């Protein structure tokens, strides 16, 4: 890709890997980084590049939760064949993930012109970062953090899964931020809310990544920057997932709240001064 060098691919891979699953908005961070490096953010090849390296981050979550995914899928398969197995929580959870993915797919297809049009503005990203911070702070403060992963229900899955629509329509909210906040509002423990966010995000992120990947074919992407960016994204995302689960086990989300506000204000400043274009 002529617009992105190998060095820039490394930087973008790191940014994507760090921010994809933290509740801080990967979209905002990638756009800011591209703008500061002088990369034309609206170039089709650049858009394709960011879509492809996201697949690296998605692969990281699939690898990290591989044993859990195999356990859940196996339980689902057994339940389809044996009625007695259908009372198993993992079997039910597999269906909940499927059901909870339907709302974002429907809205994503129906609102595609808006999502790719006016709602893609970085002004929307900046505002959503700040507004989403308020939601995250309130959820963390008001949530009772008393319910574990085994206490989740279809209602929890549907509400958390549907909250992904906020990030779809207002990208600065961040998918992780919206889903984790919803989990906290439902009184889930921070780790349980975070893990539920990951599991419910797997089909949505995988589907979106594959959908964007097909559009990236033929976009003029040079192989080396693409391979490097994707590999870096995978490695950094894997480490980021492990760190996040350890962090939320002992800390509140306040650090993310403050950070999001700072980034939102910074983005408003960069847009206002013309350093970045909406």
One Martini backbone bead per residue (centre of mass of N, CA, C, O) as a GRO file, in nm:
protein
  278
    1UNK     BB    1   0.092   0.039   0.027
    2UNK     BB    2   0.155   0.365  -0.041
    3UNK     BB    3   0.030   0.508   0.227
    4UNK     BB    4   0.187   0.266   0.384
    5UNK     BB    5   0.422   0.173   0.591
    6UNK     BB    6   0.576  -0.045   0.792
    7UNK     BB    7   0.603   0.143   1.034
    8UNK     BB    8   0.304   0.232   1.034
    9UNK     BB    9   0.190  -0.055   1.064
   10UNK     BB   10   0.293  -0.099   1.348
   11UNK     BB   11   0.146   0.132   1.487
   12UNK     BB   12  -0.144   0.046   1.401
   13UNK     BB   13  -0.129  -0.237   1.527
   14UNK     BB   14  -0.101  -0.140   1.817
   15UNK     BB   15  -0.356   0.032   1.835
   16UNK     BB   16  -0.555  -0.191   1.764
   17UNK     BB   17  -0.471  -0.400   1.985
   18UNK     BB   18  -0.527  -0.215   2.233
   19UNK     BB   19  -0.833  -0.086   2.152
   20UNK     BB   20  -1.044  -0.306   2.066
   21UNK     BB   21  -1.101  -0.415   2.390
   22UNK     BB   22  -1.096  -0.156   2.501
   23UNK     BB   23  -1.297   0.114   2.647
   24UNK     BB   24  -1.182   0.356   2.391
   25UNK     BB   25  -1.185   0.342   2.086
   26UNK     BB   26  -1.046   0.247   1.792
   27UNK     BB   27  -1.139   0.452   1.585
   28UNK     BB   28  -1.028   0.711   1.713
   29UNK     BB   29  -0.728   0.619   1.733
   30UNK     BB   30  -0.676   0.563   1.434
   31UNK     BB   31  -0.746   0.844   1.323
   32UNK     BB   32  -0.545   1.004   1.487
   33UNK     BB   33  -0.289   0.853   1.396
   34UNK     BB   34  -0.318   0.898   1.094
   35UNK     BB   35  -0.323   1.208   1.105
   36UNK     BB   36  -0.042   1.248   1.252
   37UNK     BB   37   0.106   1.077   1.002
   38UNK     BB   38  -0.035   1.172   0.722
   39UNK     BB   39  -0.276   0.987   0.665
   40UNK     BB   40  -0.530   0.919   0.445
   41UNK     BB   41  -0.832   0.832   0.587
   42UNK     BB   42  -1.015   0.830   0.301
   43UNK     BB   43  -0.862   0.614   0.181
   44UNK     BB   44  -0.934   0.307   0.062
   45UNK     BB   45  -0.669   0.161   0.149
   46UNK     BB   46  -0.683   0.248   0.446
   47UNK     BB   47  -0.954   0.128   0.516
   48UNK     BB   48  -0.868  -0.160   0.441
   49UNK     BB   49  -0.636  -0.190   0.637
   50UNK     BB   50  -0.798  -0.156   0.905
   51UNK     BB   51  -0.986  -0.399   0.847
   52UNK     BB   52  -0.767  -0.623   0.836
   53UNK     BB   53  -0.619  -0.581   1.116
   54UNK     BB   54  -0.871  -0.658   1.281
   55UNK     BB   55  -0.847  -0.963   1.234
   56UNK     BB   56  -0.611  -1.000   1.430
   57UNK     BB   57  -0.774  -0.929   1.687
   58UNK     BB   58  -0.989  -1.147   1.652
   59UNK     BB   59  -0.794  -1.388   1.662
   60UNK     BB   60  -0.704  -1.339   1.955
   61UNK     BB   61  -0.980  -1.404   2.093
   62UNK     BB   62  -1.002  -1.692   1.980
   63UNK     BB   63  -0.743  -1.799   2.113
   64UNK     BB   64  -0.784  -1.718   2.412
   65UNK     BB   65  -1.097  -1.863   2.400
   66UNK     BB   66  -1.081  -2.155   2.287
   67UNK     BB   67  -1.177  -2.343   2.518
   68UNK     BB   68  -1.450  -2.207   2.559
   69UNK     BB   69  -1.555  -2.237   2.271
   70UNK     BB   70  -1.540  -2.545   2.258
   71UNK     BB   71  -1.729  -2.597   2.499
   72UNK     BB   72  -1.979  -2.450   2.386
   73UNK     BB   73  -2.002  -2.591   2.110
   74UNK     BB   74  -2.020  -2.877   2.221
   75UNK     BB   75  -2.277  -2.833   2.391
   76UNK     BB   76  -2.451  -2.752   2.149
   77UNK     BB   77  -2.423  -3.016   1.990
   78UNK     BB   78  -2.537  -3.202   2.210
   79UNK     BB   79  -2.815  -3.058   2.234
   80UNK     BB   80  -2.912  -3.120   1.943
   81UNK     BB   81  -2.898  -3.448   2.003
   82UNK     BB   82  -2.972  -3.395   2.324
   83UNK     BB   83  -3.215  -3.306   2.540
   84UNK     BB   84  -3.063  -3.327   2.818
   85UNK     BB   85  -2.833  -3.109   2.732
   86UNK     BB   86  -3.022  -2.840   2.734
   87UNK     BB   87  -2.960  -2.765   3.051
   88UNK     BB   88  -2.702  -2.656   2.983
   89UNK     BB   89  -2.546  -2.358   3.001
   90UNK     BB   90  -2.375  -2.370   2.739
   91UNK     BB   91  -2.605  -2.422   2.547
   92UNK     BB   92  -2.768  -2.168   2.612
   93UNK     BB   93  -2.543  -1.962   2.559
   94UNK     BB   94  -2.514  -2.011   2.256
   95UNK     BB   95  -2.797  -1.903   2.189
   96UNK     BB   96  -2.765  -1.622   2.312
   97UNK     BB   97  -2.547  -1.526   2.118
   98UNK     BB   98  -2.720  -1.549   1.868
   99UNK     BB   99  -2.955  -1.367   1.953
  100UNK     BB  100  -2.768  -1.111   2.037
  101UNK     BB  101  -2.674  -1.063   1.726
  102UNK     BB  102  -2.924  -0.975   1.561
  103UNK     BB  103  -2.961  -0.668   1.616
  104UNK     BB  104  -2.687  -0.567   1.486
  105UNK     BB  105  -2.741  -0.680   1.206
  106UNK     BB  106  -3.000  -0.529   1.139
  107UNK     BB  107  -2.895  -0.240   1.189
  108UNK     BB  108  -2.644  -0.252   1.007
  109UNK     BB  109  -2.812  -0.287   0.741
  110UNK     BB  110  -3.025  -0.052   0.772
  111UNK     BB  111  -2.785   0.180   0.866
  112UNK     BB  112  -2.544   0.202   0.665
  113UNK     BB  113  -2.562   0.494   0.545
  114UNK     BB  114  -2.518   0.631   0.825
  115UNK     BB  115  -2.259   0.489   0.922
  116UNK     BB  116  -2.096   0.579   0.645
  117UNK     BB  117  -2.171   0.870   0.701
  118UNK     BB  118  -2.247   1.094   0.939
  119UNK     BB  119  -2.158   0.884   1.177
  120UNK     BB  120  -1.838   0.892   1.081
  121UNK     BB  121  -1.774   1.128   1.232
  122UNK     BB  122  -1.541   1.269   1.453
  123UNK     BB  123  -1.747   1.426   1.617
  124UNK     BB  124  -1.898   1.176   1.712
  125UNK     BB  125  -1.663   1.037   1.848
  126UNK     BB  126  -1.598   1.256   2.058
  127UNK     BB  127  -1.879   1.268   2.193
  128UNK     BB  128  -1.900   0.960   2.261
  129UNK     BB  129  -1.662   0.940   2.450
  130UNK     BB  130  -1.783   1.126   2.669
  131UNK     BB  131  -2.065   1.007   2.709
  132UNK     BB  132  -1.963   0.714   2.762
  133UNK     BB  133  -1.816   0.785   3.024
  134UNK     BB  134  -2.067   0.846   3.192
  135UNK     BB  135  -2.189   0.563   3.169
  136UNK     BB  136  -1.952   0.406   3.292
  137UNK     BB  137  -1.944   0.544   3.564
  138UNK     BB  138  -2.236   0.486   3.652
  139UNK     BB  139  -2.224   0.177   3.626
  140UNK     BB  140  -1.988   0.134   3.833
  141UNK     BB  141  -2.135   0.276   4.076
  142UNK     BB  142  -2.430   0.128   4.065
  143UNK     BB  143  -2.322  -0.135   4.056
  144UNK     BB  144  -2.305  -0.446   4.257
  145UNK     BB  145  -2.114  -0.684   4.179
  146UNK     BB  146  -2.275  -0.998   4.230
  147UNK     BB  147  -2.257  -1.135   3.945
  148UNK     BB  148  -2.183  -1.406   3.767
  149UNK     BB  149  -2.143  -1.595   3.486
  150UNK     BB  150  -2.358  -1.824   3.585
  151UNK     BB  151  -2.595  -1.586   3.621
  152UNK     BB  152  -2.668  -1.563   3.347
  153UNK     BB  153  -2.897  -1.455   3.090
  154UNK     BB  154  -3.089  -1.383   2.826
  155UNK     BB  155  -3.133  -1.092   2.908
  156UNK     BB  156  -2.838  -1.015   2.933
  157UNK     BB  157  -2.751  -1.085   2.645
  158UNK     BB  158  -2.950  -0.897   2.494
  159UNK     BB  159  -2.862  -0.628   2.623
  160UNK     BB  160  -2.560  -0.645   2.562
  161UNK     BB  161  -2.581  -0.701   2.259
  162UNK     BB  162  -2.755  -0.442   2.190
  163UNK     BB  163  -2.537  -0.228   2.285
  164UNK     BB  164  -2.365  -0.241   2.019
  165UNK     BB  165  -2.531  -0.027   1.865
  166UNK     BB  166  -2.400   0.223   1.983
  167UNK     BB  167  -2.121   0.174   1.843
  168UNK     BB  168  -2.232   0.165   1.553
  169UNK     BB  169  -2.359   0.461   1.557
  170UNK     BB  170  -2.137   0.549   1.802
  171UNK     BB  171  -1.808   0.480   1.793
  172UNK     BB  172  -1.702   0.621   2.066
  173UNK     BB  173  -1.824   0.421   2.269
  174UNK     BB  174  -1.761   0.143   2.219
  175UNK     BB  175  -1.819  -0.183   2.240
  176UNK     BB  176  -1.693  -0.244   2.515
  177UNK     BB  177  -1.815  -0.008   2.672
  178UNK     BB  178  -2.116  -0.077   2.628
  179UNK     BB  179  -2.117  -0.375   2.734
  180UNK     BB  180  -1.988  -0.335   3.012
  181UNK     BB  181  -2.190  -0.128   3.120
  182UNK     BB  182  -2.439  -0.311   3.098
  183UNK     BB  183  -2.333  -0.531   3.287
  184UNK     BB  184  -2.314  -0.344   3.538
  185UNK     BB  185  -2.615  -0.263   3.548
  186UNK     BB  186  -2.676  -0.588   3.591
  187UNK     BB  187  -2.467  -0.667   3.835
  188UNK     BB  188  -2.206  -0.748   3.732
  189UNK     BB  189  -1.913  -0.838   3.738
  190UNK     BB  190  -1.639  -0.722   3.588
  191UNK     BB  191  -1.541  -0.991   3.468
  192UNK     BB  192  -1.815  -1.089   3.361
  193UNK     BB  193  -1.867  -0.843   3.178
  194UNK     BB  194  -1.610  -0.880   3.007
  195UNK     BB  195  -1.654  -1.169   2.904
  196UNK     BB  196  -1.931  -1.116   2.776
  197UNK     BB  197  -1.825  -0.911   2.574
  198UNK     BB  198  -1.647  -1.105   2.418
  199UNK     BB  199  -1.852  -1.328   2.336
  200UNK     BB  200  -2.057  -1.124   2.193
  201UNK     BB  201  -1.827  -1.015   1.989
  202UNK     BB  202  -1.734  -1.245   1.806
  203UNK     BB  203  -1.954  -1.257   1.577
  204UNK     BB  204  -1.956  -0.954   1.506
  205UNK     BB  205  -1.652  -0.918   1.442
  206UNK     BB  206  -1.619  -1.146   1.241
  207UNK     BB  207  -1.833  -1.055   1.038
  208UNK     BB  208  -1.718  -0.768   0.989
  209UNK     BB  209  -1.435  -0.854   0.898
  210UNK     BB  210  -1.525  -1.025   0.651
  211UNK     BB  211  -1.687  -0.803   0.511
  212UNK     BB  212  -1.439  -0.603   0.482
  213UNK     BB  213  -1.240  -0.796   0.341
  214UNK     BB  214  -1.385  -0.811   0.067
  215UNK     BB  215  -1.346  -0.495   0.014
  216UNK     BB  216  -1.019  -0.510   0.019
  217UNK     BB  217  -1.016  -0.643  -0.238
  218UNK     BB  218  -0.842  -0.451  -0.468
  219UNK     BB  219  -0.719  -0.182  -0.296
  220UNK     BB  220  -0.393  -0.180  -0.305
  221UNK     BB  221  -0.243  -0.382  -0.117
  222UNK     BB  222   0.036  -0.431   0.040
  223UNK     BB  223   0.171  -0.701   0.187
  224UNK     BB  224   0.373  -0.618   0.416
  225UNK     BB  225   0.206  -0.413   0.585
  226UNK     BB  226  -0.031  -0.609   0.630
  227UNK     BB  227   0.118  -0.838   0.777
  228UNK     BB  228   0.241  -0.668   1.002
  229UNK     BB  229  -0.017  -0.536   1.116
  230UNK     BB  230  -0.165  -0.804   1.182
  231UNK     BB  231   0.048  -0.932   1.369
  232UNK     BB  232   0.059  -0.704   1.576
  233UNK     BB  233  -0.239  -0.701   1.647
  234UNK     BB  234  -0.249  -0.986   1.761
  235UNK     BB  235  -0.032  -0.967   1.986
  236UNK     BB  236  -0.145  -0.716   2.135
  237UNK     BB  237  -0.435  -0.817   2.184
  238UNK     BB  238  -0.364  -1.059   2.358
  239UNK     BB  239  -0.230  -0.892   2.584
  240UNK     BB  240  -0.475  -0.705   2.637
  241UNK     BB  241  -0.673  -0.918   2.735
  242UNK     BB  242  -0.510  -1.023   2.975
  243UNK     BB  243  -0.485  -0.749   3.119
  244UNK     BB  244  -0.785  -0.672   3.152
  245UNK     BB  245  -0.876  -0.914   3.331
  246UNK     BB  246  -0.680  -0.837   3.563
  247UNK     BB  247  -0.765  -0.544   3.614
  248UNK     BB  248  -1.083  -0.582   3.674
  249UNK     BB  249  -1.036  -0.763   3.933
  250UNK     BB  250  -0.907  -0.481   4.101
  251UNK     BB  251  -1.058  -0.257   3.925
  252UNK     BB  252  -1.192   0.004   3.804
  253UNK     BB  253  -1.313   0.225   3.529
  254UNK     BB  254  -1.192   0.514   3.581
  255UNK     BB  255  -0.944   0.525   3.395
  256UNK     BB  256  -1.113   0.510   3.131
  257UNK     BB  257  -1.284   0.758   3.174
  258UNK     BB  258  -1.057   0.967   3.178
  259UNK     BB  259  -0.926   0.892   2.910
  260UNK     BB  260  -1.170   0.944   2.724
  261UNK     BB  261  -1.197   1.243   2.784
  262UNK     BB  262  -0.920   1.327   2.686
  263UNK     BB  263  -0.954   1.222   2.393
  264UNK     BB  264  -1.208   1.384   2.324
  265UNK     BB  265  -1.082   1.663   2.364
  266UNK     BB  266  -0.848   1.623   2.167
  267UNK     BB  267  -1.026   1.576   1.917
  268UNK     BB  268  -1.166   1.847   1.922
  269UNK     BB  269  -0.902   2.007   1.888
  270UNK     BB  270  -0.807   1.882   1.614
  271UNK     BB  271  -1.065   1.968   1.461
  272UNK     BB  272  -1.069   2.277   1.529
  273UNK     BB  273  -0.759   2.320   1.403
  274UNK     BB  274  -0.728   2.111   1.141
  275UNK     BB  275  -0.556   1.849   1.180
  276UNK     BB  276  -0.837   1.725   1.153
  277UNK     BB  277  -1.087   1.554   0.964
  278UNK     BB  278  -1.424   1.453   0.979
   0.00000   0.00000   0.00000
